[in-house]
mmCIF file of C-alpha atoms in Angstrom:
data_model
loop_
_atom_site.group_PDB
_atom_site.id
_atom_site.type_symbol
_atom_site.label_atom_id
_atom_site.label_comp_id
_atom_site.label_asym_id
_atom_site.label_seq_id
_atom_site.Cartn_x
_atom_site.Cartn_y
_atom_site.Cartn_z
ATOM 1 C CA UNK J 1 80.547 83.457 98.415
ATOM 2 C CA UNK J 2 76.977 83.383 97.562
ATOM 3 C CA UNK J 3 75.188 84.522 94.290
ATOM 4 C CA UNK J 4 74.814 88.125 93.930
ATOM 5 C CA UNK J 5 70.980 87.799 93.115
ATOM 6 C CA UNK J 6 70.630 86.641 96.621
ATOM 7 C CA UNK J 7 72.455 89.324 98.735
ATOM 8 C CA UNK J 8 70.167 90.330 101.555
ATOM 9 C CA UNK J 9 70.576 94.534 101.123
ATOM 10 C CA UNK J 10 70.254 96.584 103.732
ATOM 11 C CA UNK J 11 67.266 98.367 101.619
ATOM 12 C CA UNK J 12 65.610 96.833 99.314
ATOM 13 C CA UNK J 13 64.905 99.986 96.767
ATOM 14 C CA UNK J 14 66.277 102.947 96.275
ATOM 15 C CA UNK J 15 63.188 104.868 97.053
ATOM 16 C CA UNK J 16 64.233 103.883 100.581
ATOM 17 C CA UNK J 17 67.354 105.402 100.437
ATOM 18 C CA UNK J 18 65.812 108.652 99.272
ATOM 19 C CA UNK J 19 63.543 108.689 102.178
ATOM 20 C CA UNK J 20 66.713 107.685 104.635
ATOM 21 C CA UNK J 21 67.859 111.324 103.466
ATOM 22 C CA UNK J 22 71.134 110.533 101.834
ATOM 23 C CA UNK J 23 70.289 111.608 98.076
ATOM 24 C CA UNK J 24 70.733 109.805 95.149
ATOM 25 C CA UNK J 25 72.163 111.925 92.415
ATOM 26 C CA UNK J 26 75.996 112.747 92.281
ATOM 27 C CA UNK J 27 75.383 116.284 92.351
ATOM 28 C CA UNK J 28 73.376 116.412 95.552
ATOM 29 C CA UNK J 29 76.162 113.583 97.821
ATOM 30 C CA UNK J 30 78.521 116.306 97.681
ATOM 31 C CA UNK J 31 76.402 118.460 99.672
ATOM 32 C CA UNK J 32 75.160 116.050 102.127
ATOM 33 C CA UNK J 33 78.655 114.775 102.590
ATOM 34 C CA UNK J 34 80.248 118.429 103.310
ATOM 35 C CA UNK J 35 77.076 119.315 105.817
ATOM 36 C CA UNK J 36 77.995 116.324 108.078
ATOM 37 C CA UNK J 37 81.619 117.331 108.108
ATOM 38 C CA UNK J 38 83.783 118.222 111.329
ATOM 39 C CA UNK J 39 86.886 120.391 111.364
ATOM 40 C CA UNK J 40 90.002 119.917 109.960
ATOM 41 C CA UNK J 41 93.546 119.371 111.299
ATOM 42 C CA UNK J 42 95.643 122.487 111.423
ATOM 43 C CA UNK J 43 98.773 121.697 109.096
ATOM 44 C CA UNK J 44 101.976 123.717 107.796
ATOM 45 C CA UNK J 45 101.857 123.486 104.198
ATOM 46 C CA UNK J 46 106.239 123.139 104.168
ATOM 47 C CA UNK J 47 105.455 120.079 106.451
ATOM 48 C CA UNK J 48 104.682 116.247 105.755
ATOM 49 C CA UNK J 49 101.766 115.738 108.678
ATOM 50 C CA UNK J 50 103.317 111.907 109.248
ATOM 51 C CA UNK J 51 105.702 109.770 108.204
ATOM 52 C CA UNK J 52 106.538 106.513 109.303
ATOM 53 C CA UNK J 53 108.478 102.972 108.453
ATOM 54 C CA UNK J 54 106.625 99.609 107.464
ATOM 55 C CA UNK J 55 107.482 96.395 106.354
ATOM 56 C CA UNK J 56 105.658 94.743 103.519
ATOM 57 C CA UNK J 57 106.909 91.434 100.723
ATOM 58 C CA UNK J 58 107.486 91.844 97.754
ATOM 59 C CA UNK J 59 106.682 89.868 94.857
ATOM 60 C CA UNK J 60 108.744 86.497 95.400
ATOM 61 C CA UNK J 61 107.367 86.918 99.618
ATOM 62 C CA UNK J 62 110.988 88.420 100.652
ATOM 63 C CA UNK J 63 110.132 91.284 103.072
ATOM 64 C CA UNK J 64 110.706 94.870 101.936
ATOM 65 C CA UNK J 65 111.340 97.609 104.081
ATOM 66 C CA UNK J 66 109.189 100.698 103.228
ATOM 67 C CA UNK J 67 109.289 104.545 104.243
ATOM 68 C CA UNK J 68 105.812 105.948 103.933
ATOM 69 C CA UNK J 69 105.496 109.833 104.292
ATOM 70 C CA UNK J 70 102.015 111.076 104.425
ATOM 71 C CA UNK J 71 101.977 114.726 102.075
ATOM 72 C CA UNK J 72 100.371 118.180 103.457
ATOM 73 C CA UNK J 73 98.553 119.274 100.036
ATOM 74 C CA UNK J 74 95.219 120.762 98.750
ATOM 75 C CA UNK J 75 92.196 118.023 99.705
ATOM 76 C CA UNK J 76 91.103 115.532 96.773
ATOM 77 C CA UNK J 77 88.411 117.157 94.915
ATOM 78 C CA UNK J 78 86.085 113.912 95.022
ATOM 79 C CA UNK J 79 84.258 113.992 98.181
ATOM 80 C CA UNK J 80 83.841 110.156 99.071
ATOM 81 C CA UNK J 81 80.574 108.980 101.411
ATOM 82 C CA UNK J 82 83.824 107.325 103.268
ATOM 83 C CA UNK J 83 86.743 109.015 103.174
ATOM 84 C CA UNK J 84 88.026 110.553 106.120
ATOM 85 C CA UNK J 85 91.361 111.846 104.609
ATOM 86 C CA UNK J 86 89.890 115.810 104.283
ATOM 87 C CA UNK J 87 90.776 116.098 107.594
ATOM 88 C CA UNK J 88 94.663 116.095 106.964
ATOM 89 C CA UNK J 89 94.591 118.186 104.255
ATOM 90 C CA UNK J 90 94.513 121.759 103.366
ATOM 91 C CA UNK J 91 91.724 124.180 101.864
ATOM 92 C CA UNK J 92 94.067 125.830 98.978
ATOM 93 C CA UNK J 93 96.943 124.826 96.793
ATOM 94 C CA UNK J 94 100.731 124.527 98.403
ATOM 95 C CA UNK J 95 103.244 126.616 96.477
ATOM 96 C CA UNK J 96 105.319 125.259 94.105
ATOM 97 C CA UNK J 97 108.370 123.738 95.844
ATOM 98 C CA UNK J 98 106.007 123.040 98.908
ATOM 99 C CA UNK J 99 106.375 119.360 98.079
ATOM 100 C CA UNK J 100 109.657 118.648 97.807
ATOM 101 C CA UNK J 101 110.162 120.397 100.734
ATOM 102 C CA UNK J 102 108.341 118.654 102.894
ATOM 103 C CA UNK J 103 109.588 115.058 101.348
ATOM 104 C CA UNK J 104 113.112 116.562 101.609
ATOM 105 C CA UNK J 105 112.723 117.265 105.381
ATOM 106 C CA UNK J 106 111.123 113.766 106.247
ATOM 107 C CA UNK J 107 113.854 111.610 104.565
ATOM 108 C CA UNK J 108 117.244 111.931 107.055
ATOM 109 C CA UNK J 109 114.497 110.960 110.141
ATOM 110 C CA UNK J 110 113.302 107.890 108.272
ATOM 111 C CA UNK J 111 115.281 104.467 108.585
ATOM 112 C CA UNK J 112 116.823 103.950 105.263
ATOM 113 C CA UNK J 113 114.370 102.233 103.102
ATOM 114 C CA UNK J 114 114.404 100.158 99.561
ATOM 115 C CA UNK J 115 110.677 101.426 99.112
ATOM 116 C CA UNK J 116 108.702 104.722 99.708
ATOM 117 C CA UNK J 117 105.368 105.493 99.434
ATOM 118 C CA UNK J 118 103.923 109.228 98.987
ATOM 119 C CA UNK J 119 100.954 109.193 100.161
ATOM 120 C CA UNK J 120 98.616 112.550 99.734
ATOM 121 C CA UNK J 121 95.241 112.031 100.556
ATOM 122 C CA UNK J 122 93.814 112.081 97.078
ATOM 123 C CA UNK J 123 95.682 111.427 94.052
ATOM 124 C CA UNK J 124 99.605 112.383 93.640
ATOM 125 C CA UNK J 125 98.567 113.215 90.053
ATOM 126 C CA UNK J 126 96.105 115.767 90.692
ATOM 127 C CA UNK J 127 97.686 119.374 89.301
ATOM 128 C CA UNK J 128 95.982 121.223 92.540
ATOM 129 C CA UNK J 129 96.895 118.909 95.254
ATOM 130 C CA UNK J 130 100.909 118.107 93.989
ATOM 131 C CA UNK J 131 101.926 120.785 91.268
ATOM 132 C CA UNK J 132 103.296 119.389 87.875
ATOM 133 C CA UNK J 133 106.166 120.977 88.555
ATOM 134 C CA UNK J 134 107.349 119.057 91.820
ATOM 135 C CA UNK J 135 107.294 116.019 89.675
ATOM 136 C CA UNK J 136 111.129 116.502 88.703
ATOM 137 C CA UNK J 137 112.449 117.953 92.192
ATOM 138 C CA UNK J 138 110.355 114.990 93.823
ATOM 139 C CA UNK J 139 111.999 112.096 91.407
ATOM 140 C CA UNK J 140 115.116 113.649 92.301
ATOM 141 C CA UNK J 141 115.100 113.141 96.189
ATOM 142 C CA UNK J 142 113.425 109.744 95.963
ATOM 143 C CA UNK J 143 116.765 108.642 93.784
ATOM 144 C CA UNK J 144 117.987 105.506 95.739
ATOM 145 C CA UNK J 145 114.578 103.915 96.169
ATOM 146 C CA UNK J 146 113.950 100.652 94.304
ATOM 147 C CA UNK J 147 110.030 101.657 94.095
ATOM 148 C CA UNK J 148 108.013 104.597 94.221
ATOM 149 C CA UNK J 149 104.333 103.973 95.157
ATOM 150 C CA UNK J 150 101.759 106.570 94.735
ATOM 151 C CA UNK J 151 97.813 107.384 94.950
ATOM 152 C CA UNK J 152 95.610 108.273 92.473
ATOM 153 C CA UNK J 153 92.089 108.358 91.438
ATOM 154 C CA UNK J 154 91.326 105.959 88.076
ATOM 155 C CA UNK J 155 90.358 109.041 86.586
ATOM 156 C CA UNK J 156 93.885 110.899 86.864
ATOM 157 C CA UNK J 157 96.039 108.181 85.416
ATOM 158 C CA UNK J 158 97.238 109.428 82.350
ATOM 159 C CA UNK J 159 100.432 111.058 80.509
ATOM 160 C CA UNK J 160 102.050 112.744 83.758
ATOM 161 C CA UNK J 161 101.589 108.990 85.236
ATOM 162 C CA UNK J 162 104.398 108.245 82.061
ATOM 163 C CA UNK J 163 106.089 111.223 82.971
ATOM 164 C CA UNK J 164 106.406 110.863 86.179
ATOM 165 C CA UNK J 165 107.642 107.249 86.024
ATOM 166 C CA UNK J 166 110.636 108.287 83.652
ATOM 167 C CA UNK J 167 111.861 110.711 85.683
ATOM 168 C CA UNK J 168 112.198 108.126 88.379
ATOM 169 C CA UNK J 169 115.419 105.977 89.284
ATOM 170 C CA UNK J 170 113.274 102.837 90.463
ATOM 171 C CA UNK J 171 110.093 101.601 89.625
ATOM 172 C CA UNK J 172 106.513 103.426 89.880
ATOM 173 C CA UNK J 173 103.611 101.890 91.565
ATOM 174 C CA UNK J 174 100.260 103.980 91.658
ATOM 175 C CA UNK J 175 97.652 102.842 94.317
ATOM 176 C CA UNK J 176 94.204 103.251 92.563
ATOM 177 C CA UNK J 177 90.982 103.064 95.103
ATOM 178 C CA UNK J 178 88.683 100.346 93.804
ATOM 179 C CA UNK J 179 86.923 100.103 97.140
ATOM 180 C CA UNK J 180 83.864 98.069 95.901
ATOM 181 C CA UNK J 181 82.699 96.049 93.169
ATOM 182 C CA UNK J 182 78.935 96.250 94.499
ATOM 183 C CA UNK J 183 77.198 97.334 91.803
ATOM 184 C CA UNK J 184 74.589 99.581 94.080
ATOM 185 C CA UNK J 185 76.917 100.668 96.454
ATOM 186 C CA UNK J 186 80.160 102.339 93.936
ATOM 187 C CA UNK J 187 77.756 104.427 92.884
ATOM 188 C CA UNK J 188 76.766 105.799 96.232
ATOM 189 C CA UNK J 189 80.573 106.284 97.391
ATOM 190 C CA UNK J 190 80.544 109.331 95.395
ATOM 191 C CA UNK J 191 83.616 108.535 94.043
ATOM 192 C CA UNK J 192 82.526 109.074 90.636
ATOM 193 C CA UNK J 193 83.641 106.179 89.195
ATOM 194 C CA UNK J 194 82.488 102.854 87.458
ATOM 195 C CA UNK J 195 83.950 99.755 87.606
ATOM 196 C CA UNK J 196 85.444 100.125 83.872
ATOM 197 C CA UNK J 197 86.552 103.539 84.679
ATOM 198 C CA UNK J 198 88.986 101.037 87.088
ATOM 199 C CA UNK J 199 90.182 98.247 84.750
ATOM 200 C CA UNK J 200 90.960 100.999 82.255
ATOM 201 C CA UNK J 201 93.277 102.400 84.377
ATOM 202 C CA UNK J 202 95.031 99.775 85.596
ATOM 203 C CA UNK J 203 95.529 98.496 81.849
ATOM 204 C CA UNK J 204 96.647 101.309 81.034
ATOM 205 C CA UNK J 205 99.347 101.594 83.906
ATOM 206 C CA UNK J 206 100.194 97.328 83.151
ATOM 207 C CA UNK J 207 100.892 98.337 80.038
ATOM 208 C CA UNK J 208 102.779 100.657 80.448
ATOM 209 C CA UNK J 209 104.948 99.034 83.206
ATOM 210 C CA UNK J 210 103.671 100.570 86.209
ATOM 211 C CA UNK J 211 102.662 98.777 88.859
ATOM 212 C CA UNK J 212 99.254 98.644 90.692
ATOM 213 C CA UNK J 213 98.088 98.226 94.241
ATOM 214 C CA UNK J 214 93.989 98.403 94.720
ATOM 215 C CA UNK J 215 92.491 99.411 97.933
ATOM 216 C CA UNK J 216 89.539 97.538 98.697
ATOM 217 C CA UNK J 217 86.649 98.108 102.003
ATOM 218 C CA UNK J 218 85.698 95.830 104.112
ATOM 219 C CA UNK J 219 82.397 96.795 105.288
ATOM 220 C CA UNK J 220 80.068 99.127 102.863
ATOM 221 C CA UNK J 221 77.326 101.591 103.901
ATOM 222 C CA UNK J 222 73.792 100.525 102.976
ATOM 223 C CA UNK J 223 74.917 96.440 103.270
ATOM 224 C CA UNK J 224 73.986 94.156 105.795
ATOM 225 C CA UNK J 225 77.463 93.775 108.006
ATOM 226 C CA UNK J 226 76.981 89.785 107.853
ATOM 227 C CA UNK J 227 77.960 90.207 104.209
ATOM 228 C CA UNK J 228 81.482 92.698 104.522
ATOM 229 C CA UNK J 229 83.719 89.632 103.868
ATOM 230 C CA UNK J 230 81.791 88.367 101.206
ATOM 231 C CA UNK J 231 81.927 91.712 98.790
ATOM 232 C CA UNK J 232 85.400 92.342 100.139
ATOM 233 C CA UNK J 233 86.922 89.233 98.299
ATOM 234 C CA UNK J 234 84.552 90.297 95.183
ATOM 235 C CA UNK J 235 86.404 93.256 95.006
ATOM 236 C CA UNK J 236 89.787 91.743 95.724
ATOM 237 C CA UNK J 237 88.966 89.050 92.697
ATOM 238 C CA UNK J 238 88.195 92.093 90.248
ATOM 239 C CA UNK J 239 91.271 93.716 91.520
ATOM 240 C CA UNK J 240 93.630 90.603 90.104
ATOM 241 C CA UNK J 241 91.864 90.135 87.291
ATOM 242 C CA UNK J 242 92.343 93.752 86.501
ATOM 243 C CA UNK J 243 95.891 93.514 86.641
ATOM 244 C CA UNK J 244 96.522 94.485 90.371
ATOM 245 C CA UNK J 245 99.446 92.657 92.166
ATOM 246 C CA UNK J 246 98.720 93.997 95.596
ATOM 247 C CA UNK J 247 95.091 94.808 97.106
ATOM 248 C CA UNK J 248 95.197 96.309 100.576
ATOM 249 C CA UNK J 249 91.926 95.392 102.455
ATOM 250 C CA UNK J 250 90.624 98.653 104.434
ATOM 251 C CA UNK J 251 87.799 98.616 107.026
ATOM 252 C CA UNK J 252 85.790 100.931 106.552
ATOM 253 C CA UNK J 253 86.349 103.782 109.289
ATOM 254 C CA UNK J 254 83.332 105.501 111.130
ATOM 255 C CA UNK J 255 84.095 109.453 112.463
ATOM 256 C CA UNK J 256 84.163 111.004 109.347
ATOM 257 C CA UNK J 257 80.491 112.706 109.796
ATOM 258 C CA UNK J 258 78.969 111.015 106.937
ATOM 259 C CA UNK J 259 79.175 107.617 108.161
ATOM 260 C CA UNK J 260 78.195 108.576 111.599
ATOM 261 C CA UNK J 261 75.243 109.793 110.137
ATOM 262 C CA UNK J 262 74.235 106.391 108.092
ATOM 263 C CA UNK J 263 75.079 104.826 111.214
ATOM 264 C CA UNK J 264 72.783 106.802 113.476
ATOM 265 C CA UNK J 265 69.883 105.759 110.876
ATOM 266 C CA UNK J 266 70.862 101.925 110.941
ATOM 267 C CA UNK J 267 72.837 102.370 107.218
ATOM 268 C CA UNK J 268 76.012 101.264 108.417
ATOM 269 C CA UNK J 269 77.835 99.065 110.555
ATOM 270 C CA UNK J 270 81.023 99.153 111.196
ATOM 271 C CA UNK J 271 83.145 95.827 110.275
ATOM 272 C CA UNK J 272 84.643 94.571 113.682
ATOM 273 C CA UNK J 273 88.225 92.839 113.462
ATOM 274 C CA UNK J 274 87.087 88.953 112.479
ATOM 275 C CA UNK J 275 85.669 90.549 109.277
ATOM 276 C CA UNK J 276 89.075 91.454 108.518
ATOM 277 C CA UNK J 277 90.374 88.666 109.626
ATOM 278 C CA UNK J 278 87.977 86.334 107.285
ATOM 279 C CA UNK J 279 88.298 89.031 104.110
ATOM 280 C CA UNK J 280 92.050 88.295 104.546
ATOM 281 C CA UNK J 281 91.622 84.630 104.738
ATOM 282 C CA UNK J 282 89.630 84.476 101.146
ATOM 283 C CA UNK J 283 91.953 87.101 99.385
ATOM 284 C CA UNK J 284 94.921 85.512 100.010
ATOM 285 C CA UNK J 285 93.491 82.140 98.087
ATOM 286 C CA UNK J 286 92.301 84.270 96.089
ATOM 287 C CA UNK J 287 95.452 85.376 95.142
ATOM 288 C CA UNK J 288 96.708 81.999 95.004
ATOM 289 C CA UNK J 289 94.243 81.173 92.376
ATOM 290 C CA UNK J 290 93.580 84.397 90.153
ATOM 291 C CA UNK J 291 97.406 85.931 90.406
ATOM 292 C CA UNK J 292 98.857 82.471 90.105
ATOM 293 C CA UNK J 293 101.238 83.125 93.239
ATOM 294 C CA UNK J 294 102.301 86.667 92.406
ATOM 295 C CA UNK J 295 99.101 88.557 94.061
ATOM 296 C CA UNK J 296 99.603 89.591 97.403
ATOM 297 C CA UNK J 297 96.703 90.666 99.750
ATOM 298 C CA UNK J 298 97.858 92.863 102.865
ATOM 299 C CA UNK J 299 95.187 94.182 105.776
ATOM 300 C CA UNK J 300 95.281 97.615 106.874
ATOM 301 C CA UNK J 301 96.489 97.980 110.596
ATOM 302 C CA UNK J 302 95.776 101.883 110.362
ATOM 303 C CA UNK J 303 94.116 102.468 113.851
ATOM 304 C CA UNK J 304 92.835 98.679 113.972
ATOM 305 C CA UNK J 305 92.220 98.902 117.986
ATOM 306 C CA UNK J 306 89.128 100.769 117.022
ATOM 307 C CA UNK J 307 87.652 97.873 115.332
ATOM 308 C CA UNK J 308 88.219 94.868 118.165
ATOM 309 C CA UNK J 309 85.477 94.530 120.939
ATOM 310 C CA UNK J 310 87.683 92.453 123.041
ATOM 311 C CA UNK J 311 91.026 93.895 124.740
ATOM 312 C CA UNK J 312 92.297 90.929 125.975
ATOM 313 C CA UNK J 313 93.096 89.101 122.590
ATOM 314 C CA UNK J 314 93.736 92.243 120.646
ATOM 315 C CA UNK J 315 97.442 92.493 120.693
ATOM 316 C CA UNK J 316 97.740 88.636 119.454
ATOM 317 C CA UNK J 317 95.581 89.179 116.943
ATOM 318 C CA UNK J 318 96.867 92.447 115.863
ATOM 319 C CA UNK J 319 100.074 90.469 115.790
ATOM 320 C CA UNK J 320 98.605 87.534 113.567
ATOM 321 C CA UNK J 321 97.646 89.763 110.714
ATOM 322 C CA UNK J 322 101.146 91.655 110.677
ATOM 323 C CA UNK J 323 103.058 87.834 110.386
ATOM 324 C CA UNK J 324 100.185 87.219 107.825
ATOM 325 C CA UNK J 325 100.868 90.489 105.625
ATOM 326 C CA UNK J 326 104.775 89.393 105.924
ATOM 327 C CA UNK J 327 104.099 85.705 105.198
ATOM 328 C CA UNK J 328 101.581 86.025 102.858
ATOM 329 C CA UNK J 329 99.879 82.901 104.445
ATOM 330 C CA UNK J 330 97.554 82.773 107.407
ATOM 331 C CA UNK J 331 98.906 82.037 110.910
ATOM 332 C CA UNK J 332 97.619 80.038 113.515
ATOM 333 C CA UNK J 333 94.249 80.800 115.380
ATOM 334 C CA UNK J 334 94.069 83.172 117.815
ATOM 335 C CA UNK J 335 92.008 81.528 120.890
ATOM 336 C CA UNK J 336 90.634 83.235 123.668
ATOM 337 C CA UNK J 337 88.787 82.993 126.848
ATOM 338 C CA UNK J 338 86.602 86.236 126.803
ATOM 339 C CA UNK J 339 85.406 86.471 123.318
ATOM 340 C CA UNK J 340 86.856 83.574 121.209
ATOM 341 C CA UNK J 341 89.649 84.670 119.526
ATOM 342 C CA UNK J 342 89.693 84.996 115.937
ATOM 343 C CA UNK J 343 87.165 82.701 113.835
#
């Protein structure tokens, strides 16, 4: 990875950014971000909108079977440049026992699991989004599961996090959103957040025996695409050295308005499926080297077709990164006729 005083930026001062038209000051992104927005999805606030089963390893590389049910609750009150989550969530608060109801009715049609994650679209600790007093009913169903991974923003990981986990019968895990460590970028995500903000956080839930997952983008508005991989495994470094055993590497989705605007004006490029590929190469030895064995660095096959410009290789190399999640080490090449393959 090259030195950070030589990164070739998509702009090269923020004066051009203000002229691009996406503003500078956090109280203006919000805004700008809502303007560009489409509709929402239609959802029942007594029903999960998804659920589904994964496989992921666990910390000595045995795989782990995981149920993953994706909550129907009030949207995240940060309004991220690239989030595309608003669209799966709803405009006011559920009513209490909403929750549980929804987690209660997901569980019988799931395989049975040793893991579950709860994911909500914003932060599981967020009073508006999963009220306080779920937190009992919901510890109650998830009884049986050996971990219980959540999402929250940095900024939400506090006392209910402690409550939370001791109402639990297995473990807690909370997934916090690093996204970047670019120092120019975080602060246009509008995620209201600083890099400290992050390793506070996740001290705070180390010490306090919680685990934590980071998720981390491959491919950043306002950077040249030839450099996704490289501030990828920057962020995945700061991840482990904040304490993180598990970064999931997300590339970054277009659709969401925002980023279909930036990408209109040249401010964005989508990543395409070798950056993933290559951002999963350098976290997992960076794992190797920073976690001493124990990190483990997992790609995000959420939708991945969308990001492959070749049809005949896809499914291998969709393939490849699954048995490299599972493994934990890279598989062989993919090689192919029309485009090459992976790199």
């Amino acid at each position: 990875m090259g030195n950070h005083s030589h990164s070739r930026y998509r702009f090269s001062c923020r004066t051009e950014l203000v002229s691009a038209g996406y503003p500078l000051e956090p109280f203006r992104q919000d805004s700008w971000i809502l303007a560009r927005r489409g509709s929402r999805n239609a959802l029942d606030p007594r029903r999960a909108y998804a659920a589904l089963m994964e496989e992921e390893p666990d910390g000595s590389g045995s795989p782990v079977s995981v149920a993953t049910i994706f909550i129907s609750n009030r949207e995240c009150p940060w309004r991220c440049l690239m989030c595309d989550l608003w669209r799966n969530t709803l405009q006011e608060p559920v009513p209490p026992g909403a929750i549980p109801e929804q987690i209660a009715r997901e569980l019988p049609r799931l395989t049975p699991a040793r893991w579950i994650k709860l994911y909500n679209a914003g932060s599981f600790f967020d009073p508006k989004a999963i009220p306080p007093e779920d937190h009992a009913p919901v510890a109650r169903l998830l009884s049986g599961f050996e971990r219980v991974i959540v999402e929250s923003h940095p900024a939400l990981c506090g006392r209910s996090c402690l409550e939370f986990r001791d109402r639990l019968e297995g473990s807690l895990e909370v997934a916090l959103g690093l996204e970047t460590v670019h120092p120019e970028v975080l602060p246009l995500l509008n995620k209201r957040m600083t890099l400290e903000g992050f390793r506070r956080a996740a001290r705070f839930l180390g010490e306090n025996g919680i685990g934590v997952r980071a998720f981390v983008l491959v491919g950043l508005p306002f950077v040249a695409p030839e450099e996704a991989v490289e501030w990828a495994c920057r962020s995945a470094a700061f991840a482990f050295e904040c304490g993180a055993r598990v970064v999931s590497l997300i590339p970054t989705r277009p659709g969401n308005g925002a980023l279909d605007a930036l990408q209109e004006r040249g401010e964005f490029t989508p990543p395409d499926l070798s950056d993933l590929e290559e951002a999963v190469s350098g976290g997992l030895a960076l794992a190797r080297g920073l976690a001493f064995g124990r990190g483990r660095v997992l790609a995000d096959l959420w939708d991945l077709e969308r990001f492959s410009r070749c049809r005949t290789c896809f499914a291998a190399r969709a393939t490849r990164l699954l048995e490299t999640n599972l493994s934990q080490s890279e598989r062989p090449r993919v090689s192919c006729a029309d485009c090459g393959g992976s790199r």
